[in-house]
Coordinates of N, CA and C in Angstrom, one line a residue:
X1 N -106.0 79.3 20.7 CA -104.6 79.0 20.8 C -103.9 79.1 19.5
X2 N -104.5 78.6 18.5 CA -103.9 78.7 17.1 C -103.7 80.2 16.7
X3 N -104.8 81.0 17.0 CA -104.7 82.4 16.6 C -103.6 83.1 17.4
X4 N -103.5 82.8 18.6 CA -102.5 83.4 19.4 C -101.1 83.0 19.0
X5 N -100.9 81.8 18.5 CA -99.6 81.3 18.1 C -99.2 82.0 16.8
X6 N -100.1 82.5 16.1 CA -99.7 83.3 14.8 C -99.0 84.6 15.1
X7 N -99.2 85.1 16.3 CA -98.4 86.3 16.7 C -97.0 85.8 17.0
X8 N -96.0 86.5 16.4 CA -94.6 86.0 16.4 C -94.0 85.7 17.7
X9 N -94.1 86.6 18.6 CA -93.5 86.4 19.9 C -94.2 85.3 20.8
X10 N -95.4 85.2 20.7 CA -96.2 84.1 21.3 C -95.8 82.8 20.7
X11 N -95.7 82.7 19.4 CA -95.4 81.5 18.6 C -94.0 81.1 19.1
X12 N -93.0 82.0 19.2 CA -91.7 81.7 19.7 C -91.7 81.1 21.1
X13 N -92.6 81.7 21.9 CA -92.7 81.2 23.3 C -93.2 79.8 23.3
X14 N -94.2 79.4 22.5 CA -94.7 78.0 22.5 C -93.7 77.1 21.9
X15 N -93.0 77.5 20.9 CA -92.1 76.6 20.2 C -90.7 76.4 21.1
X16 N -90.5 77.3 22.0 CA -89.3 77.2 22.8 C -89.5 76.4 24.0
X17 N -90.7 75.9 24.3 CA -91.0 75.0 25.5 C -90.3 73.7 25.3
X18 N -89.6 73.2 26.3 CA -88.9 71.9 26.2 C -89.9 70.8 26.1
X19 N -89.5 69.7 25.4 CA -90.4 68.5 25.3 C -90.9 67.9 26.6
X20 N -90.1 67.9 27.7 CA -90.6 67.3 28.9 C -91.8 68.2 29.6
X21 N -91.7 69.5 29.3 CA -92.8 70.4 29.7 C -94.0 70.1 28.9
X22 N -93.9 70.0 27.6 CA -95.1 69.6 26.8 C -95.6 68.3 27.1
X23 N -94.7 67.3 27.4 CA -95.2 66.0 27.8 C -96.0 66.1 29.2
X24 N -95.5 66.9 30.1 CA -96.2 67.0 31.3 C -97.6 67.7 31.2
X25 N -97.7 68.6 30.3 CA -98.9 69.3 29.9 C -99.9 68.3 29.3
X26 N -99.4 67.4 28.4 CA -100.2 66.4 27.7 C -100.7 65.4 28.8
X27 N -99.9 65.0 29.8 CA -100.3 64.1 30.8 C -101.5 64.7 31.5
X28 N -101.4 65.9 31.9 CA -102.5 66.6 32.7 C -103.7 66.8 31.9
X29 N -103.5 67.2 30.6 CA -104.7 67.4 29.7 C -105.5 66.2 29.4
X30 N -104.7 65.1 29.0 CA -105.4 63.9 28.7 C -106.0 63.2 30.0
X31 N -105.3 63.4 31.1 CA -105.9 62.9 32.4 C -107.2 63.6 32.7
X32 N -107.3 64.9 32.5 CA -108.6 65.6 32.7 C -109.6 65.1 31.7
X33 N -109.3 64.9 30.4 CA -110.2 64.6 29.5 C -110.7 63.2 29.8
X34 N -109.8 62.3 30.2 CA -110.3 60.9 30.6 C -111.2 61.0 31.8
X35 N -110.8 61.8 32.8 CA -111.6 61.8 34.1 C -113.0 62.4 33.8
X36 N -113.1 63.4 32.9 CA -114.5 63.9 32.5 C -115.2 62.9 31.8
X37 N -114.5 62.2 30.9 CA -115.3 61.1 30.2 C -115.8 60.0 31.1
X38 N -115.0 59.6 32.1 CA -115.4 58.6 33.0 C -116.5 59.1 34.0
X39 N -116.4 60.3 34.4 CA -117.4 60.9 35.2 C -118.7 61.0 34.5
X40 N -118.7 61.2 33.2 CA -120.0 61.2 32.5 C -120.7 59.8 32.5
X41 N -120.0 58.8 32.8 CA -120.6 57.5 32.9 C -121.5 57.3 34.1
X42 N -121.5 58.2 35.0 CA -122.3 58.1 36.2 C -123.9 58.4 35.8
X43 N -124.0 58.9 34.7 CA -125.4 59.2 34.2 C -125.9 58.1 33.3
X44 N -125.1 57.1 33.1 CA -125.5 56.0 32.2 C -125.9 54.8 33.0
X45 N -127.0 54.2 32.5 CA -127.5 53.0 33.2 C -126.6 51.8 32.9
X46 N -125.7 51.5 33.9 CA -124.6 50.5 33.7 C -125.2 49.1 34.0
X47 N -126.5 49.0 34.3 CA -127.1 47.6 34.4 C -127.6 47.2 33.1
X48 N -127.6 48.0 32.1 CA -128.2 47.6 30.8 C -127.0 47.0 30.0
X49 N -127.3 45.8 29.5 CA -126.2 45.1 28.7 C -125.9 45.8 27.4
X50 N -126.9 46.5 26.9 CA -126.7 47.3 25.7 C -125.6 48.4 25.9
X51 N -125.8 49.2 27.1 CA -124.8 50.2 27.4 C -123.4 49.7 27.6
X52 N -123.4 48.5 28.4 CA -122.0 47.9 28.7 C -121.4 47.5 27.3
X53 N -122.2 46.9 26.4 CA -121.6 46.5 25.1 C -121.1 47.7 24.3
X54 N -121.8 48.8 24.3 CA -121.3 50.0 23.6 C -120.0 50.5 24.2
X55 N -120.0 50.6 25.5 CA -118.8 51.1 26.1 C -117.6 50.1 25.9
X56 N -117.8 48.9 26.0 CA -116.8 47.9 25.8 C -116.3 47.8 24.4
X57 N -117.2 47.9 23.5 CA -116.8 47.8 22.1 C -116.0 49.1 21.7
X58 N -116.4 50.2 22.2 CA -115.7 51.4 21.9 C -114.3 51.4 22.4
X59 N -114.2 51.0 23.6 CA -112.9 50.9 24.2 C -111.9 49.9 23.5
X60 N -112.5 48.7 23.2 CA -111.7 47.7 22.6 C -111.3 48.1 21.2
X61 N -112.2 48.6 20.4 CA -111.9 49.0 19.0 C -110.9 50.2 19.0
X62 N -111.1 51.1 20.0 CA -110.3 52.3 20.1 C -108.8 51.9 20.5
X63 N -108.6 50.8 21.1 CA -107.3 50.3 21.4 C -106.8 49.3 20.3
X64 N -107.6 48.5 19.7 CA -107.2 47.4 18.8 C -106.9 47.9 17.4
X65 N -107.8 48.7 16.9 CA -107.6 49.2 15.5 C -106.4 50.0 15.3
X66 N -106.0 51.0 16.2 CA -104.8 51.7 16.0 C -103.5 50.8 16.1
X67 N -103.6 49.8 17.0 CA -102.5 48.9 17.1 C -102.3 48.0 15.8
X68 N -103.5 47.6 15.3 CA -103.4 46.8 14.0 C -102.9 47.6 12.9
X69 N -103.4 48.9 12.8 CA -102.9 49.8 11.8 C -101.5 50.1 11.8
X70 N -100.9 50.2 13.0 CA -99.5 50.4 13.2 C -98.7 49.2 12.8
X71 N -99.2 48.0 13.1 CA -98.5 46.8 12.7 C -98.6 46.6 11.2
X72 N -99.8 47.0 10.6 CA -100.0 46.7 9.2 C -99.2 47.8 8.4
X73 N -99.0 49.0 8.8 CA -98.2 50.0 8.1 C -96.7 49.7 8.1
X74 N -96.4 48.9 9.1 CA -94.9 48.5 9.2 C -94.5 47.4 8.3
X75 N -95.5 46.7 7.7 CA -95.2 45.6 6.7 C -94.8 46.2 5.3
X76 N -94.0 45.5 4.6 CA -93.7 45.9 3.2 C -94.9 45.9 2.3
X77 N -95.6 44.8 2.4 CA -96.9 44.7 1.6 C -98.0 44.8 2.6
X78 N -98.6 46.0 2.7 CA -99.7 46.1 3.6 C -101.1 46.2 2.8
X79 N -102.1 45.8 3.6 CA -103.4 45.8 2.9 C -104.1 47.2 2.9
X80 N -103.4 48.2 3.4 CA -104.0 49.5 3.4 C -103.6 50.3 2.1
X81 N -103.1 49.7 1.1 CA -102.7 50.4 -0.1 C -103.8 50.4 -1.2
X82 N -104.2 51.5 -1.5 CA -105.4 51.6 -2.5 C -104.9 52.0 -3.9
X83 N -103.7 52.6 -3.9 CA -103.2 53.1 -5.2 C -103.2 54.7 -5.3
X84 N -104.0 55.3 -4.4 CA -104.0 56.7 -4.2 C -103.3 57.1 -3.0
X85 N -102.2 57.7 -3.1 CA -101.3 58.0 -1.9 C -102.0 59.0 -0.9
X86 N -102.8 59.9 -1.4 CA -103.5 60.9 -0.5 C -104.6 60.1 0.3
X87 N -105.3 59.2 -0.3 CA -106.3 58.5 0.3 C -105.7 57.4 1.3
X88 N -104.5 56.9 0.9 CA -103.8 56.0 1.8 C -103.4 56.7 3.1
X89 N -102.9 57.9 2.9 CA -102.5 58.7 4.1 C -103.7 59.0 5.0
X90 N -104.8 59.4 4.4 CA -106.0 59.8 5.1 C -106.5 58.5 5.9
X91 N -106.5 57.4 5.3 CA -106.9 56.2 6.0 C -106.0 55.8 7.1
X92 N -104.7 56.0 6.9 CA -103.7 55.7 7.9 C -103.8 56.6 9.1
X93 N -104.1 57.9 8.9 CA -104.2 58.9 10.0 C -105.5 58.6 10.8
X94 N -106.6 58.3 10.1 CA -107.9 58.1 10.7 C -107.8 56.8 11.6
X95 N -107.3 55.7 11.0 CA -107.3 54.5 11.7 C -106.2 54.4 12.8
X96 N -105.2 55.3 12.8 CA -104.2 55.2 13.8 C -104.6 56.0 15.0
X97 N -105.7 56.8 15.0 CA -106.1 57.6 16.0 C -107.2 56.9 16.9
X98 N -106.9 56.5 18.1 CA -107.8 55.8 18.9 C -109.1 56.6 19.3
X99 N -108.9 57.9 19.4 CA -110.0 58.8 19.8 C -111.0 58.9 18.6
X100 N -110.5 58.9 17.4 CA -111.4 58.9 16.2 C -112.1 57.6 16.1
X101 N -111.4 56.5 16.2 CA -112.1 55.2 16.1 C -113.1 55.0 17.2
X102 N -112.7 55.2 18.5 CA -113.6 55.0 19.6 C -114.8 56.0 19.6
X103 N -114.6 57.2 19.1 CA -115.7 58.2 19.0 C -116.7 57.9 17.9
X104 N -116.1 57.3 16.8 CA -117.0 56.9 15.7 C -117.9 55.8 16.0
X105 N -117.4 54.8 16.8 CA -118.2 53.7 17.2 C -119.3 54.2 18.2

């Protein structure tokens, strides 16, 4: 998709799509990704407390850490400041993505 978008006329086609169309495509795409992820749970032993703990912790941290990061970055004096602006930006991007946080756990 990235390579095709480098071709001028195809790139113009993608950039001319209205935002509601892109939003609809995102809804379908993330719905399919979520459904595939949930359907993969049929192969997991859900009677094991270890597996339940891993699934629950991943879901919880994938929702809680991005919310905390957004609230923390909104403050004037936040605890995510290291003094290196590039590293601060990297940390903010990584911690604000629920997919990265949940997938890492």
